Each structure stands twice: as structure tokens, then as C-alpha cells.
CSV table of C-alpha atoms in Angstrom, one decimal:
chain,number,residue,atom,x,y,z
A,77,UNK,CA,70.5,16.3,19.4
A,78,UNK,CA,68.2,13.3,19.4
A,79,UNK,CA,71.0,10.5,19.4
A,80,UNK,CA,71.2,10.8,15.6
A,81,UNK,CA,74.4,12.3,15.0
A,82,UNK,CA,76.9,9.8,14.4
A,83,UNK,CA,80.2,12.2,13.2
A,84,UNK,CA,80.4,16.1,13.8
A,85,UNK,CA,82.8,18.6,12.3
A,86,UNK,CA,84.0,20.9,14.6
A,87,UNK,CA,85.3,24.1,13.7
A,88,UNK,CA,89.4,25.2,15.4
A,89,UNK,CA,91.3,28.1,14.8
A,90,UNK,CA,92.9,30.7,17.2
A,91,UNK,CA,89.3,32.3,18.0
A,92,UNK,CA,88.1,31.9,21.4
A,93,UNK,CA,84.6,30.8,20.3
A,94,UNK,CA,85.3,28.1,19.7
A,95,UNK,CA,85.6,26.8,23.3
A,96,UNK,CA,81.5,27.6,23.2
A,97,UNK,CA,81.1,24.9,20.4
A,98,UNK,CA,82.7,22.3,22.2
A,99,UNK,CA,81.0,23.0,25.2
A,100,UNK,CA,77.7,23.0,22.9
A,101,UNK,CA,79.3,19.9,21.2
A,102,UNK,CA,79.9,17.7,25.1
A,103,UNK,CA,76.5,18.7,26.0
A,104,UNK,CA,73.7,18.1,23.3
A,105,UNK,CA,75.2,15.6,20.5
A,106,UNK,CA,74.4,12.6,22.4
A,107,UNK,CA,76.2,9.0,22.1
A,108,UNK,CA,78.5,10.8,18.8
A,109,UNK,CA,80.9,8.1,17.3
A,110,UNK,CA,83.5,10.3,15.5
A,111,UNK,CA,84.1,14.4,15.5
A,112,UNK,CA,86.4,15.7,13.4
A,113,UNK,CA,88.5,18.9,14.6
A,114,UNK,CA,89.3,21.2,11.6
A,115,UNK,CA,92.0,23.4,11.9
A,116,UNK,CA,94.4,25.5,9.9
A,117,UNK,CA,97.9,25.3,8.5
A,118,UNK,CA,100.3,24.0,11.6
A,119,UNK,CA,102.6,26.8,9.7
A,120,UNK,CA,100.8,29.4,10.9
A,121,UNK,CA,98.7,28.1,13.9
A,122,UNK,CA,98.4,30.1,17.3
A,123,UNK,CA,99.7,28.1,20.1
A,124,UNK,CA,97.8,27.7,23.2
A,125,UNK,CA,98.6,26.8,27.2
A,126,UNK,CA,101.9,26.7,28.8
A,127,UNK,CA,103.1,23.2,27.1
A,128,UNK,CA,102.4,24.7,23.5
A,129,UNK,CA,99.9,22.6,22.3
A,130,UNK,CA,98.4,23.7,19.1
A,131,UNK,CA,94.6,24.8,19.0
A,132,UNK,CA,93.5,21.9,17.1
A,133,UNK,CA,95.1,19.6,19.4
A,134,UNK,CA,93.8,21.5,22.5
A,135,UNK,CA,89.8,21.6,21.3
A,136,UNK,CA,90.6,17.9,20.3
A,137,UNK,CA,91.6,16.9,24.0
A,138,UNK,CA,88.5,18.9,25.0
A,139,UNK,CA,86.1,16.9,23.3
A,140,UNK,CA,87.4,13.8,24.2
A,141,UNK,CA,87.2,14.2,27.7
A,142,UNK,CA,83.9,15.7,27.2
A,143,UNK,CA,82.9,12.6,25.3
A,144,UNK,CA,85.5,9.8,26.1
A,145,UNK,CA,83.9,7.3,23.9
A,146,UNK,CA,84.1,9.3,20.7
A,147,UNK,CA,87.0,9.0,17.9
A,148,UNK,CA,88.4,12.4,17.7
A,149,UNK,CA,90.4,13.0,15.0
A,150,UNK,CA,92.2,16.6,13.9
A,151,UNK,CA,92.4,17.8,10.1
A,152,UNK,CA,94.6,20.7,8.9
A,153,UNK,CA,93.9,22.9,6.1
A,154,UNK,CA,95.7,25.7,4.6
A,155,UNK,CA,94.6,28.3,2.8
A,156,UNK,CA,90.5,29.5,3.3
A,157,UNK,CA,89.4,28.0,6.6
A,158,UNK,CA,85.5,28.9,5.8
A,159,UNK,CA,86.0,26.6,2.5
A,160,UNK,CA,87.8,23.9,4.2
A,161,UNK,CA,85.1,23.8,6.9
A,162,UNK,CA,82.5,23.2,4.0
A,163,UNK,CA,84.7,20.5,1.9
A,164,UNK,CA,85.1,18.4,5.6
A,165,UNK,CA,81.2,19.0,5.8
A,166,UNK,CA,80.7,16.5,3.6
A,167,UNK,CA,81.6,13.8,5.4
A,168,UNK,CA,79.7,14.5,9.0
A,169,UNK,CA,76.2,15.0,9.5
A,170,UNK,CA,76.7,18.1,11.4
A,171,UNK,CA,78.8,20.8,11.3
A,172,UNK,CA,79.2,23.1,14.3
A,173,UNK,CA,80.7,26.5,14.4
A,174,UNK,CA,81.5,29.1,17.2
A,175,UNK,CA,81.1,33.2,16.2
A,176,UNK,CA,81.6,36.4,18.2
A,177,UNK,CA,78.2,37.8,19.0
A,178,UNK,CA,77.6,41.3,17.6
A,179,UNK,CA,81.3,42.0,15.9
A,180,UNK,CA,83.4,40.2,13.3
A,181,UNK,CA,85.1,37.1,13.9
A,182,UNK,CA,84.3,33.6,14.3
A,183,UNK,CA,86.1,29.8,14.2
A,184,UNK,CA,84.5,30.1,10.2
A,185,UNK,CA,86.5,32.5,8.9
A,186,UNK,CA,85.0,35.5,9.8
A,187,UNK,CA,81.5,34.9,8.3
A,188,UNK,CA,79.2,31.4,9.7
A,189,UNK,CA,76.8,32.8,7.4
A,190,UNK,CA,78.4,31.9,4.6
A,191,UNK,CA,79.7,28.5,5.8
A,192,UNK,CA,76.6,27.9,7.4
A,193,UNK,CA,74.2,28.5,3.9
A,194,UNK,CA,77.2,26.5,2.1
A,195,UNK,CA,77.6,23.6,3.9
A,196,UNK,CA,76.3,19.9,2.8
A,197,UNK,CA,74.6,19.4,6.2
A,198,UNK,CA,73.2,21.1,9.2
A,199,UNK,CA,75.4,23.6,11.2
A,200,UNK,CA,74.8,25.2,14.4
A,201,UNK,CA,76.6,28.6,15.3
A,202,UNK,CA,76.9,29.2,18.6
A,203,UNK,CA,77.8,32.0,20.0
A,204,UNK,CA,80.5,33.5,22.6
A,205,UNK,CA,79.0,33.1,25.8
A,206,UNK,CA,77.2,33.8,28.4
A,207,UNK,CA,74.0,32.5,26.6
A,208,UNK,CA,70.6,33.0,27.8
A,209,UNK,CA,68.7,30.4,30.4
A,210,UNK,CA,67.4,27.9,28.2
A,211,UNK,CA,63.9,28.3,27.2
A,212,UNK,CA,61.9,27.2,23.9
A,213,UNK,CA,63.3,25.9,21.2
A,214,UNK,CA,62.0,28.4,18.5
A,215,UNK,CA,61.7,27.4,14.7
A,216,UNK,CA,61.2,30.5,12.3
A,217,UNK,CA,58.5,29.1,9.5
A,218,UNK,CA,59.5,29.2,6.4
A,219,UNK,CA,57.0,29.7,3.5
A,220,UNK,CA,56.8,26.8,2.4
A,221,UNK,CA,56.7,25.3,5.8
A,222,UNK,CA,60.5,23.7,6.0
A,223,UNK,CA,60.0,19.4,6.8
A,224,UNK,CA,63.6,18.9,7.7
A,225,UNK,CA,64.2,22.2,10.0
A,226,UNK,CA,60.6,21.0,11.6
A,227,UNK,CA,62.1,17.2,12.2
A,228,UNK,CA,64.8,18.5,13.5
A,229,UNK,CA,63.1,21.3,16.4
A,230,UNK,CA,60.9,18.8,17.0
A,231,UNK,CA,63.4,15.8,17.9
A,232,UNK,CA,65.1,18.9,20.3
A,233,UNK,CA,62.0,20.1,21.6
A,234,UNK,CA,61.0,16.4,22.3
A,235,UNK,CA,64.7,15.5,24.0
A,236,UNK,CA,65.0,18.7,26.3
A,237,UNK,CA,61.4,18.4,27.8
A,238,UNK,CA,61.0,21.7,26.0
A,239,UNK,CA,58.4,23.8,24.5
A,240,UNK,CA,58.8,24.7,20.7
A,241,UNK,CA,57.8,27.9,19.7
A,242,UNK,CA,56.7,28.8,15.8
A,243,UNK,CA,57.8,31.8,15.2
A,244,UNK,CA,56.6,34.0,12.0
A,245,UNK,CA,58.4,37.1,11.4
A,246,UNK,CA,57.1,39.5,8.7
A,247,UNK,CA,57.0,42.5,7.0
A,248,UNK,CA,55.1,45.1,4.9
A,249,UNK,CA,56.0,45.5,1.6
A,250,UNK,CA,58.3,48.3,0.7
A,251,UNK,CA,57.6,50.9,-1.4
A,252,UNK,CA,58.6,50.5,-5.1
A,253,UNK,CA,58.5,53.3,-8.0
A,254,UNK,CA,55.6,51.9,-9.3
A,255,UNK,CA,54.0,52.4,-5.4
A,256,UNK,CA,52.9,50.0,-3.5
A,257,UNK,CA,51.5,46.0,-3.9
A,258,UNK,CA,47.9,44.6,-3.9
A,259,UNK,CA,49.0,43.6,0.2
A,260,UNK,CA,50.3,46.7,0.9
A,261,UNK,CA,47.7,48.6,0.0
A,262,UNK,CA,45.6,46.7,2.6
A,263,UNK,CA,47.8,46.2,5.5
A,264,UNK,CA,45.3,43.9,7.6
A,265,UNK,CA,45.2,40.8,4.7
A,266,UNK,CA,49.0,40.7,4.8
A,267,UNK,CA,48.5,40.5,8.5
A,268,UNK,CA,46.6,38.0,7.8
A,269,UNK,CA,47.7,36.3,5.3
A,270,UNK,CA,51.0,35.5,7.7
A,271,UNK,CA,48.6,34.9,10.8
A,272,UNK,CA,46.6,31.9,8.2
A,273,UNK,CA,50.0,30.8,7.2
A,274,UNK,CA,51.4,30.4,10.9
A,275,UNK,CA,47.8,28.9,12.6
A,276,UNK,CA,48.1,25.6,9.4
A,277,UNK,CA,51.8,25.3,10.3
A,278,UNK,CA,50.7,25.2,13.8
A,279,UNK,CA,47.8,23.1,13.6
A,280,UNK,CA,50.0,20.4,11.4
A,281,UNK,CA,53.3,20.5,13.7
A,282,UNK,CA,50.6,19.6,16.7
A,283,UNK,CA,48.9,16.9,15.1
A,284,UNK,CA,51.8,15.3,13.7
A,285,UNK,CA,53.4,15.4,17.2
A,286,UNK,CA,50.9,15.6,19.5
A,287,UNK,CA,53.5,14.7,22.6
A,288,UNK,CA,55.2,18.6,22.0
A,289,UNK,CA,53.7,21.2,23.6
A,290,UNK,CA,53.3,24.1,20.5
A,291,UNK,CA,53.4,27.5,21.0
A,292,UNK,CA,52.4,30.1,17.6
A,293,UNK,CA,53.9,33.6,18.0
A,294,UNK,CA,53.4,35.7,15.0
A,295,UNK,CA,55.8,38.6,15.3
A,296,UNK,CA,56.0,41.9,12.8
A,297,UNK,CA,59.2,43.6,11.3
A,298,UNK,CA,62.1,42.9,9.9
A,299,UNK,CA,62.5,38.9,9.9
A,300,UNK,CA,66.1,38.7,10.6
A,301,UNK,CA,65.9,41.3,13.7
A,302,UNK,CA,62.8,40.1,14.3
A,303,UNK,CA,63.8,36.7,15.2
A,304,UNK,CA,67.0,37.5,16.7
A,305,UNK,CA,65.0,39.9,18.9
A,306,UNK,CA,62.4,37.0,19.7
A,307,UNK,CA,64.8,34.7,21.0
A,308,UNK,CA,66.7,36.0,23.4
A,309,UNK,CA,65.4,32.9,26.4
A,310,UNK,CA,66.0,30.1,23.2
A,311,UNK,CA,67.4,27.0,24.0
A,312,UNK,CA,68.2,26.7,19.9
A,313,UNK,CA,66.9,28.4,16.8
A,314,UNK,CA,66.2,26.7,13.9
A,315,UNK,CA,66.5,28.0,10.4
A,316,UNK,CA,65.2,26.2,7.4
A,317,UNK,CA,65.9,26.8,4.0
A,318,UNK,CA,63.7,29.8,3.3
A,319,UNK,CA,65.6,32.0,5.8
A,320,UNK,CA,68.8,30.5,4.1
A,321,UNK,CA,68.8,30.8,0.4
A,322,UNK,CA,70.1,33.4,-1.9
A,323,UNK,CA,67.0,35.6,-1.5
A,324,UNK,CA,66.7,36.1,1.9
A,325,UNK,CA,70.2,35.3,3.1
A,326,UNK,CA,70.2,38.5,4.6
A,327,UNK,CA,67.8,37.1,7.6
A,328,UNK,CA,70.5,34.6,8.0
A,329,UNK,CA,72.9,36.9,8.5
A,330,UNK,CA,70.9,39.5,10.6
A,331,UNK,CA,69.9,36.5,12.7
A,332,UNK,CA,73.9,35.1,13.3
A,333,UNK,CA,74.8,38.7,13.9
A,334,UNK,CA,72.7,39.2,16.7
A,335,UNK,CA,71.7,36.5,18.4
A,336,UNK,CA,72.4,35.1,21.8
A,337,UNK,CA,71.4,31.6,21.4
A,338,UNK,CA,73.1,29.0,19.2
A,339,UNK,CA,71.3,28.7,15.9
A,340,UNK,CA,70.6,25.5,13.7
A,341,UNK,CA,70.6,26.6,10.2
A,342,UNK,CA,69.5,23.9,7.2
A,343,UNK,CA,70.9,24.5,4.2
A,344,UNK,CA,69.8,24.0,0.8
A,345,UNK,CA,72.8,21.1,0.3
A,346,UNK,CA,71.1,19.8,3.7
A,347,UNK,CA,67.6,18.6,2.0
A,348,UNK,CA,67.4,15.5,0.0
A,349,UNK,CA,64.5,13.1,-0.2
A,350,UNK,CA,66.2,10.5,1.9
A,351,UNK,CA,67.2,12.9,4.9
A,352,UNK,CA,63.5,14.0,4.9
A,353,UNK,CA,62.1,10.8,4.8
A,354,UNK,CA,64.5,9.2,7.8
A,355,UNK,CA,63.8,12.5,9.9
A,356,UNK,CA,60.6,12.9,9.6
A,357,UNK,CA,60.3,9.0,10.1
């Protein structure tokens, strides 16, 4: 997305979707050296087109002429797709995946989420078209406030000429047996408390980048339909780790399920000092 991706994975199987991932792939991954097309077992591949080339082989050819000076190679795996996309992960710096929107099946196996939360660096879903007209990119703040997903709306807020919207999703408190919490009790200060939390992330993302125009919305209810409900007119969402890990990996998958836009989702295996560092850089 900002010219720093030097070798994708790209997800192949007999899904349609993934014909939207390439297309995503052509368009926003810049002057990409290498992209390797993962596929499954040649035993048991779907062919494809009136010559009978293979999937693999046909999203291969895709890419290339999409990007003619990249080295596009194709990798076979039998047996789970979704854990082969994850091993091959490791040797890209971003893995990109295409889903059905709103019903099962995807180029990961049936579930991105669990590739996506899995995988050793960033992956964006994208969805079966038609998407949306591209509007803000839209990063859901974490708490803590995620550096790497914020480096990484930034630099695609900064290379579309696009706003970037922080977007706060929360919730009250559910009701337990032993009734409800100190913020539940007063709904206004866990209002607030989300409203202070979102107006210091904005107030830091501006003055760190003062050339991208910031929007805060602060939105109430659940987080994962909240945000898939938000950003219907996103360009790209971005999901850092606190939407992604074991806890609340129900937003990512509420979020995947729904949406209409591609997503960008930062995994846990994603952060490491030295990725901060260079993208924050």
C-alpha cells in the first residue's frame, strides 16, 4: 500500500473470491517484487477456462499481467489450505485473502478469521464484489491505541489522498449475577471514558502526521457490528491487535462476516519491535 511490500501471498483455490484479491492485489500493492500463489493439491484442484488451466495457474497469469514486473511463482499444498496459507505467511510481508461476504466460504478455507488472527504478517480480506465507492480509510482504536495498525492506515490514508477516520466502537457492560459494574452503573463515564480515549488517540495520530486529514467518530454497540456497520463507504479497514486476539476475536469475525470493504487485520505474530520501529519510521 505505500510501496513497502516487497513479496505478497496470495490466496487460490476453486472459490471465486479470489479473483477480488487479485484485483485488490494489481491495484494497491505498488512496485511488489515477488507474490506467491498458494494453491491446493493439483490432485484434487478445480480446473478453470476452456484450455484447462488449473486455478493456481490462472490467478498466477492474472497477477502477472496485472503487475508484469513482478516474480510470480505458484505453491501447492495438500491437506488444510487455511494452515498452508499461514506456514507460506511467513515468508511475505503480506498475506491477502478473498471471502464471500455474508455466507460461508472463502479462498482461506472457509474461515479468514482464523487465518487472518494466525498469520505471521498483515492480511487483507477482501470481499466478493461489488465493494462500496471508496471513501475513508477507517482504523478501529484499539485500547491500547495499536502503533503498527496506525502506521499502516496512515501510509494508506497518506497514498490515496484519503481521509482516515478513528473509529471507536463500544459497549455497555452486560449484566453479570453479581449485577452490574462500577461503569455500568453510570452509563455517561463509560461514555465518556471511550469519548477521552478516542479525542488522545485523535489528538496524537494528528500531531504525529499533521499532513492527514483526521476524522474521530465514536460509535455505540456492539464493536464488531458496529464497525462493520460504520464502514460501509471504506476504502480499507484496519484492525489492530486488540480487535484480533483471543478475547475479542469475536469482533474480528463479526467484522469479516459482514463487511463490504476489504479489511486489514494485524495480527499478534505481525508486531515485533523492529516492524514498529521501520513503520512508524
Amino acid at each position: 500500500m505505500d510501496g513497502r511490500w516487497t513479496t505478497v501471498t496470495l490466496a487460490a483455490d476453486a472459490a471465486r473470491p479470489h479473483d477480488e484479491a487479485v484485483r485488490w492485489v494489481t491495484e494497491h500493492v505498488g512496485d511488489v517484487e515477488r507474490v506467491h500463489v498458494i494453491g491446493v493439491d493439483p490432485a484434487s484442484e478445480a480446473r478453470v477456462g476452456p484450455d484447462g488451466v488449473r486455478v493456481a495457474d490462472a490467478v498466477a497469469r492474472a497477477v502477472q499481467h496485472g503487475v508484469p514486473t513482478a516474480d510470480v511463482t505458484v505453491r501447492r499444498h495438500a491437506g488444510s489450505f487455511a494452515r498452508a496459507l499461514v506456514d507460506e505467511s511467513d515468508e511475505g510481508d503480506l498475506l491477502v485473502v478473498g471471502t464471500y461476504r455474508g455466507r460461508r466460504g472463502s479462498t482461506a478455507g472457509g474461515d479468514p478469521a482464523r487465518v487472518a488472527e494466525r498469520a505471521a504478517v498483515p492480511t487483507v480480506v477482501v470481499p466478493d464484489g461489488p465493494h462500496p465507492i471508496a471513501g475513508d480509510v477507517v482504523l478501529a482504536v484499539d485500547e491500547p491505541p495499536d502503533a503498527h495498525a496506525e502506521a499502516l492506515a496512515v501510509a494508506e490514508a497518506r497514498r490515496t489522498h484519503r481521509r482516515l477516520t478513528l473509529l471507536r466502537a463500544w459497549e455497555m457492560p452486560v449484566l453479570t449475577r453479581t449485577g452490574l459494574t462500577d461503569f455500568a452503573e453510570e452509563p455517561l463515564r463509560w461514555r465518556t471514558r471511550n469519548a477521552e480515549l478516542l479525542q488522545r488517540v485523535t489528538a496524537a495520530v494528528t500531531a504525529r502526521h499533521p499532513d492527514v486529514r483526521v476524522h474521530p467518530l465514536l460509535v455505540e454497540g456492539r464493536p464488531g457490528h458496529a464497525i462493520a456497520a460504520h464502514t460501509r463507504r471504506a476504502s480499507l479497514v484496519v484492525l489492530g491487535v486488540g480487535h484480533v486476539h483471543a478475547l475479542s476475536g469475536s469482533v474480528l469475525h463479526d467484522v469479516l462476516r459482514e463487511t463490504v470493504s476489504p479489511v486489514l487485520v494485524v495480527p499478534p505474530a505481525a508486531h515485533t519491535a523492529t516492524e514498529i520501529d521501520e513503520v512508524s519510521a
